[in-house]
Amino acid sequence: MPKYKCLSLNEKYQLIDMSTKGHSVRQLQNIFNCGKTQVYDTLKNQNRIKEEWLKGNGKMIKSMKHNDNEIINNEIWDWFVAVRAKNIPVSGPIIQEKAREIAVRHGNHSFKASNGWLSSFKNRHNIAWNRVCGESNDVNIDSVNEWKSKISEYVKDYDACNIYNCDETGLFFRAIPNKTLKLKGEQCKGGKLSKERLTVLLCGNMVGDMEKPLVIGKSVKPRCFKNLDVSKLPVIWCANKKAWMTGSIMENWLIQFNNRLIRENRKIILFLDNASSHPKLNLSNLKLAWFPPNTTSLTQPMDQGIIYCVKIYYRRFLMQSLIANIDQINSTHEIEKMNEHIKENISEMNLTVDENNVNDFLIIDTNLVTESQEIHSQNDCESNSSGDEEEVMHDEVTTINTYKEALIQIKNLHWFAIDQQDDNLLQLVSSIKQHTEQKIAATVTKQKTLHHF
């Protein structure tokens, strides 16, 4: 005898639909690999099947069973829909407790609302468990719409290149992935995740021009900034004990920005949120405009993908650097130390967009790289050499056979450019280094045999 299957609600709905289009019972049997009785029962109960199909998950429900808990199930489902319409978080234990309360109200004291019942309830109604994220649902839409109606009045006297927005974000610059692929049965252990953070202020205008980022660390002069002119970095470096934005830092930045605008004979409008660290200043060439409270998740341009884009590119280059150096490290701690030197991170955080095209923002941080362990220049002694330069260069030529060997030499040149405070050389070396790390990351290597388990 042929082995027939039990049709799901979706399949039963499709069977009914095909029957209305003229398919015979024998044809439906062959198409759905089911018995004649199941076809007749499905057609007989097609009204109920259509109703149930519209209510629940057609892939999971195969039969429409009714039991003593049907009243409880219907009431808890109506309650769940009403609560989620208000965007209130609901967990499994909350549903179970509410179900017990409804059962007692109906005189059913034997109903336990077990984990099995909860699993069936979730499957029946296609309920999934997700993390609550974002702040957009806590926004007063009326306030947003009212503010949007006033934007044209705010910006009527300004060109697109003079309409700015800025916002701060935290950057965990040494964070590595907290999940990994592993062999079955292998224990997955790791050390403490790095929580070292920088605060980055990003500012740009409507046409995509980005200002020099403001980066806030914990030390005014970190050890890695030794012999380095901080003013020549492609960012503005500030510091306080918690690496947070403060009113004094923001005020100084706004005043410096305004002074530059005076020299350029420009007047702009800068939109800010209502953070306590943002001072209310009256400046000659920089007008401050404020978003309504608690609406920045919908109204602030920097929160609409710009900050996210910067972090995605930062993460990508961090992973490329990790792949390029992963053969030289032995532990998770060493991986984090690869990104130890703020000088290397900051020296390449170049967010300048030259062309007036907002789409160019997608590639503004192609030089945003974090890299590797500290490698000091091996050519310091050459600066004191009095021999002919061409002969020295000829004697020091090293044969390079792989990208990894090239990366070591490029890092030496990178440190040389930082020590010499040569911005043009640093930019060229950063571009070459980024390309080399991409080549190393893209190289397909043979899987090594596992000798120890």
CSV table of N, CA, C and O in Angstrom, one decimal, residues 11-77:
chain,number,residue,atom,x,y,z
A,11,GLU,N,-1.3,23.1,2.7
A,11,GLU,CA,-1.6,22.1,1.6
A,11,GLU,C,-3.1,21.9,1.4
A,11,GLU,O,-3.6,21.7,0.3
A,12,LYS,N,-3.8,21.9,2.6
A,12,LYS,CA,-5.3,21.7,2.5
A,12,LYS,C,-5.9,22.9,1.7
A,12,LYS,O,-6.8,22.7,0.9
A,13,TYR,N,-5.4,24.1,2.0
A,13,TYR,CA,-5.9,25.3,1.4
A,13,TYR,C,-5.6,25.2,-0.1
A,13,TYR,O,-6.5,25.6,-0.9
A,14,GLN,N,-4.4,24.8,-0.5
A,14,GLN,CA,-4.1,24.6,-1.9
A,14,GLN,C,-4.9,23.6,-2.6
A,14,GLN,O,-5.3,23.7,-3.7
A,15,LEU,N,-5.2,22.5,-1.9
A,15,LEU,CA,-6.1,21.4,-2.4
A,15,LEU,C,-7.5,22.0,-2.7
A,15,LEU,O,-8.0,21.7,-3.8
A,16,ILE,N,-8.0,22.8,-1.8
A,16,ILE,CA,-9.3,23.4,-2.0
A,16,ILE,C,-9.3,24.3,-3.2
A,16,ILE,O,-10.2,24.3,-4.0
A,17,ASP,N,-8.2,25.1,-3.3
A,17,ASP,CA,-8.1,26.0,-4.4
A,17,ASP,C,-8.1,25.3,-5.8
A,17,ASP,O,-8.7,25.7,-6.7
A,18,MET,N,-7.3,24.2,-5.8
A,18,MET,CA,-7.2,23.4,-7.0
A,18,MET,C,-8.4,22.7,-7.4
A,18,MET,O,-8.8,22.5,-8.6
A,19,SER,N,-9.2,22.3,-6.4
A,19,SER,CA,-10.5,21.6,-6.6
A,19,SER,C,-11.5,22.6,-7.3
A,19,SER,O,-12.2,22.2,-8.2
A,20,THR,N,-11.4,23.9,-6.8
A,20,THR,CA,-12.3,24.9,-7.4
A,20,THR,C,-12.0,25.2,-8.9
A,20,THR,O,-12.8,25.7,-9.7
A,21,LYS,N,-10.7,24.8,-9.3
A,21,LYS,CA,-10.3,25.1,-10.6
A,21,LYS,C,-10.5,23.9,-11.6
A,21,LYS,O,-10.0,23.9,-12.7
A,22,GLY,N,-11.1,22.8,-11.0
A,22,GLY,CA,-11.5,21.7,-11.9
A,22,GLY,C,-10.8,20.5,-11.8
A,22,GLY,O,-11.0,19.5,-12.5
A,23,HIS,N,-9.8,20.3,-10.8
A,23,HIS,CA,-9.1,19.1,-10.6
A,23,HIS,C,-10.0,18.0,-10.0
A,23,HIS,O,-10.7,18.3,-9.1
A,24,SER,N,-9.8,16.8,-10.5
A,24,SER,CA,-10.6,15.7,-9.9
A,24,SER,C,-10.0,15.2,-8.7
A,24,SER,O,-8.9,15.5,-8.3
A,25,VAL,N,-10.8,14.4,-7.9
A,25,VAL,CA,-10.3,13.8,-6.7
A,25,VAL,C,-9.1,12.9,-6.9
A,25,VAL,O,-8.1,13.0,-6.2
A,26,ARG,N,-9.0,12.1,-8.0
A,26,ARG,CA,-7.9,11.3,-8.3
A,26,ARG,C,-6.6,12.2,-8.6
A,26,ARG,O,-5.5,11.8,-8.2
A,27,GLN,N,-6.8,13.2,-9.3
A,27,GLN,CA,-5.7,14.1,-9.6
A,27,GLN,C,-5.2,14.8,-8.3
A,27,GLN,O,-3.9,14.9,-8.1
A,28,LEU,N,-6.1,15.2,-7.4
A,28,LEU,CA,-5.6,15.8,-6.2
A,28,LEU,C,-4.9,14.7,-5.3
A,28,LEU,O,-3.9,15.0,-4.6
A,29,GLN,N,-5.3,13.5,-5.4
A,29,GLN,CA,-4.6,12.4,-4.6
A,29,GLN,C,-3.2,12.3,-5.1
A,29,GLN,O,-2.3,12.2,-4.3
A,30,ASN,N,-3.0,12.3,-6.4
A,30,ASN,CA,-1.7,12.1,-7.0
A,30,ASN,C,-0.8,13.3,-6.7
A,30,ASN,O,0.4,13.2,-6.4
A,31,ILE,N,-1.4,14.5,-6.8
A,31,ILE,CA,-0.6,15.7,-6.6
A,31,ILE,C,-0.1,15.9,-5.1
A,31,ILE,O,1.1,16.2,-4.9
A,32,PHE,N,-1.0,15.6,-4.2
A,32,PHE,CA,-0.7,15.8,-2.8
A,32,PHE,C,-0.3,14.5,-2.1
A,32,PHE,O,0.0,14.5,-0.9
A,33,ASN,N,-0.3,13.4,-2.8
A,33,ASN,CA,0.1,12.1,-2.2
A,33,ASN,C,-0.7,11.8,-0.9
A,33,ASN,O,-0.1,11.5,0.1
A,34,CYS,N,-2.0,11.9,-1.0
A,34,CYS,CA,-2.8,11.6,0.1
A,34,CYS,C,-4.0,10.7,-0.3
A,34,CYS,O,-4.2,10.4,-1.5
A,35,GLY,N,-4.7,10.2,0.7
A,35,GLY,CA,-5.8,9.3,0.5
A,35,GLY,C,-7.0,10.0,0.0
A,35,GLY,O,-7.2,11.2,0.2
A,36,LYS,N,-8.0,9.2,-0.6
A,36,LYS,CA,-9.2,9.7,-1.0
A,36,LYS,C,-10.1,10.3,0.1
A,36,LYS,O,-10.7,11.3,0.0
A,37,THR,N,-10.0,9.6,1.2
A,37,THR,CA,-10.8,10.1,2.4
A,37,THR,C,-10.4,11.5,2.9
A,37,THR,O,-11.2,12.3,3.2
A,38,GLN,N,-9.0,11.7,2.8
A,38,GLN,CA,-8.5,13.0,3.3
A,38,GLN,C,-8.9,14.1,2.3
A,38,GLN,O,-9.2,15.2,2.8
A,39,VAL,N,-9.0,13.8,1.0
A,39,VAL,CA,-9.4,14.8,0.1
A,39,VAL,C,-10.9,15.1,0.3
A,39,VAL,O,-11.2,16.3,0.3
A,40,TYR,N,-11.7,14.1,0.5
A,40,TYR,CA,-13.2,14.4,0.7
A,40,TYR,C,-13.4,15.2,2.0
A,40,TYR,O,-14.2,16.1,2.1
A,41,ASP,N,-12.6,14.8,3.1
A,41,ASP,CA,-12.8,15.5,4.4
A,41,ASP,C,-12.3,17.0,4.3
A,41,ASP,O,-13.0,17.9,4.8
A,42,THR,N,-11.3,17.2,3.5
A,42,THR,CA,-10.8,18.5,3.3
A,42,THR,C,-11.8,19.4,2.6
A,42,THR,O,-12.1,20.5,2.9
A,43,LEU,N,-12.4,18.8,1.5
A,43,LEU,CA,-13.4,19.6,0.7
A,43,LEU,C,-14.7,19.8,1.5
A,43,LEU,O,-15.4,20.8,1.4
A,44,LYS,N,-15.0,18.8,2.4
A,44,LYS,CA,-16.2,18.9,3.2
A,44,LYS,C,-16.1,20.1,4.2
A,44,LYS,O,-17.1,20.8,4.5
A,45,ASN,N,-14.9,20.2,4.8
A,45,ASN,CA,-14.6,21.2,5.8
A,45,ASN,C,-13.9,22.5,5.3
A,45,ASN,O,-13.2,23.1,6.1
A,46,GLN,N,-14.1,22.8,4.0
A,46,GLN,CA,-13.3,23.8,3.5
A,46,GLN,C,-13.5,25.2,4.1
A,46,GLN,O,-12.6,26.0,4.2
A,47,ASN,N,-14.7,25.5,4.6
A,47,ASN,CA,-15.0,26.8,5.2
A,47,ASN,C,-14.2,27.0,6.5
A,47,ASN,O,-13.6,28.0,6.7
A,48,ARG,N,-14.2,25.9,7.3
A,48,ARG,CA,-13.4,26.0,8.6
A,48,ARG,C,-11.9,26.0,8.3
A,48,ARG,O,-11.2,26.8,9.0
A,49,ILE,N,-11.5,25.3,7.3
A,49,ILE,CA,-10.1,25.3,6.9
A,49,ILE,C,-9.6,26.7,6.5
A,49,ILE,O,-8.5,27.2,6.9
A,50,LYS,N,-10.4,27.4,5.7
A,50,LYS,CA,-10.1,28.7,5.2
A,50,LYS,C,-10.0,29.7,6.4
A,50,LYS,O,-9.1,30.5,6.5
A,51,GLU,N,-10.9,29.5,7.4
A,51,GLU,CA,-10.9,30.4,8.5
A,51,GLU,C,-9.6,30.2,9.4
A,51,GLU,O,-9.0,31.2,9.8
A,52,GLU,N,-9.3,28.9,9.6
A,52,GLU,CA,-8.1,28.6,10.4
A,52,GLU,C,-6.8,29.0,9.6
A,52,GLU,O,-5.9,29.5,10.2
A,53,TRP,N,-6.8,28.9,8.3
A,53,TRP,CA,-5.7,29.3,7.5
A,53,TRP,C,-5.4,30.8,7.7
A,53,TRP,O,-4.2,31.2,7.7
A,54,LEU,N,-6.5,31.6,7.7
A,54,LEU,CA,-6.3,33.0,7.9
A,54,LEU,C,-5.8,33.4,9.3
A,54,LEU,O,-5.2,34.4,9.4
A,55,LYS,N,-6.1,32.6,10.3
A,55,LYS,CA,-5.7,32.9,11.6
A,55,LYS,C,-4.3,32.6,12.0
A,55,LYS,O,-3.6,33.4,12.6
A,56,GLY,N,-3.8,31.4,11.6
A,56,GLY,CA,-2.6,30.9,12.2
A,56,GLY,C,-1.5,30.6,11.1
A,56,GLY,O,-1.6,31.1,10.0
A,57,ASN,N,-0.5,29.8,11.6
A,57,ASN,CA,0.6,29.4,10.7
A,57,ASN,C,0.2,28.2,9.9
A,57,ASN,O,0.2,27.1,10.5
A,58,GLY,N,0.0,28.3,8.7
A,58,GLY,CA,-0.5,27.2,7.9
A,58,GLY,C,0.6,26.1,7.7
A,58,GLY,O,0.2,25.0,7.5
A,59,LYS,N,1.8,26.4,7.9
A,59,LYS,CA,2.9,25.4,7.8
A,59,LYS,C,2.9,24.5,9.0
A,59,LYS,O,3.3,23.3,8.9
A,60,MET,N,2.5,25.0,10.2
A,60,MET,CA,2.6,24.2,11.4
A,60,MET,C,1.3,23.4,11.7
A,60,MET,O,1.4,22.3,12.2
A,61,ILE,N,0.2,24.0,11.5
A,61,ILE,CA,-1.1,23.4,11.8
A,61,ILE,C,-1.5,22.3,10.8
A,61,ILE,O,-1.6,22.7,9.6
A,62,LYS,N,-1.7,21.1,11.2
A,62,LYS,CA,-2.1,20.1,10.3
A,62,LYS,C,-3.6,19.7,10.5
A,62,LYS,O,-4.2,19.1,9.7
A,63,SER,N,-4.0,19.9,11.7
A,63,SER,CA,-5.4,19.6,12.0
A,63,SER,C,-6.0,20.6,12.9
A,63,SER,O,-5.3,21.3,13.7
A,64,MET,N,-7.3,20.7,12.9
A,64,MET,CA,-8.0,21.7,13.7
A,64,MET,C,-8.6,21.1,14.9
A,64,MET,O,-9.8,20.7,14.9
A,65,LYS,N,-7.8,20.8,15.9
A,65,LYS,CA,-8.3,20.1,17.1
A,65,LYS,C,-8.9,21.1,18.1
A,65,LYS,O,-8.4,22.2,18.3
A,66,HIS,N,-10.0,20.7,18.7
A,66,HIS,CA,-10.6,21.6,19.7
A,66,HIS,C,-10.6,20.8,21.0
A,66,HIS,O,-10.9,19.6,21.0
A,67,ASN,N,-10.2,21.5,22.1
A,67,ASN,CA,-10.2,20.8,23.3
A,67,ASN,C,-10.8,21.7,24.4
A,67,ASN,O,-11.3,22.8,24.1
A,68,ASP,N,-10.6,21.3,25.6
A,68,ASP,CA,-11.2,22.1,26.8
A,68,ASP,C,-10.6,23.4,27.0
A,68,ASP,O,-11.2,24.3,27.7
A,69,ASN,N,-9.4,23.6,26.4
A,69,ASN,CA,-8.7,24.9,26.6
A,69,ASN,C,-8.9,25.9,25.5
A,69,ASN,O,-8.2,26.9,25.4
A,70,GLU,N,-9.8,25.6,24.6
A,70,GLU,CA,-10.0,26.5,23.4
A,70,GLU,C,-10.4,27.9,23.8
A,70,GLU,O,-9.9,28.9,23.3
A,71,ILE,N,-11.2,28.0,24.9
A,71,ILE,CA,-11.7,29.4,25.3
A,71,ILE,C,-10.4,30.1,25.9
A,71,ILE,O,-10.2,31.3,25.6
A,72,ILE,N,-9.6,29.4,26.6
A,72,ILE,CA,-8.4,30.0,27.2
A,72,ILE,C,-7.5,30.4,26.1
A,72,ILE,O,-6.9,31.6,26.1
A,73,ASN,N,-7.3,29.6,25.1
A,73,ASN,CA,-6.4,29.9,24.0
A,73,ASN,C,-6.8,31.1,23.2
A,73,ASN,O,-6.0,31.9,22.8
A,74,ASN,N,-8.1,31.2,22.9
A,74,ASN,CA,-8.6,32.3,22.2
A,74,ASN,C,-8.5,33.6,22.9
A,74,ASN,O,-8.1,34.6,22.4
A,75,GLU,N,-8.8,33.6,24.3
A,75,GLU,CA,-8.7,34.8,25.0
A,75,GLU,C,-7.2,35.3,25.2
A,75,GLU,O,-6.9,36.5,25.1
A,76,ILE,N,-6.3,34.3,25.4
A,76,ILE,CA,-4.9,34.7,25.6
A,76,ILE,C,-4.3,35.2,24.2
A,76,ILE,O,-3.5,36.1,24.2
A,77,TRP,N,-4.8,34.7,23.1
A,77,TRP,CA,-4.4,35.2,21.8
A,77,TRP,C,-4.9,36.6,21.6
A,77,TRP,O,-4.1,37.5,21.2
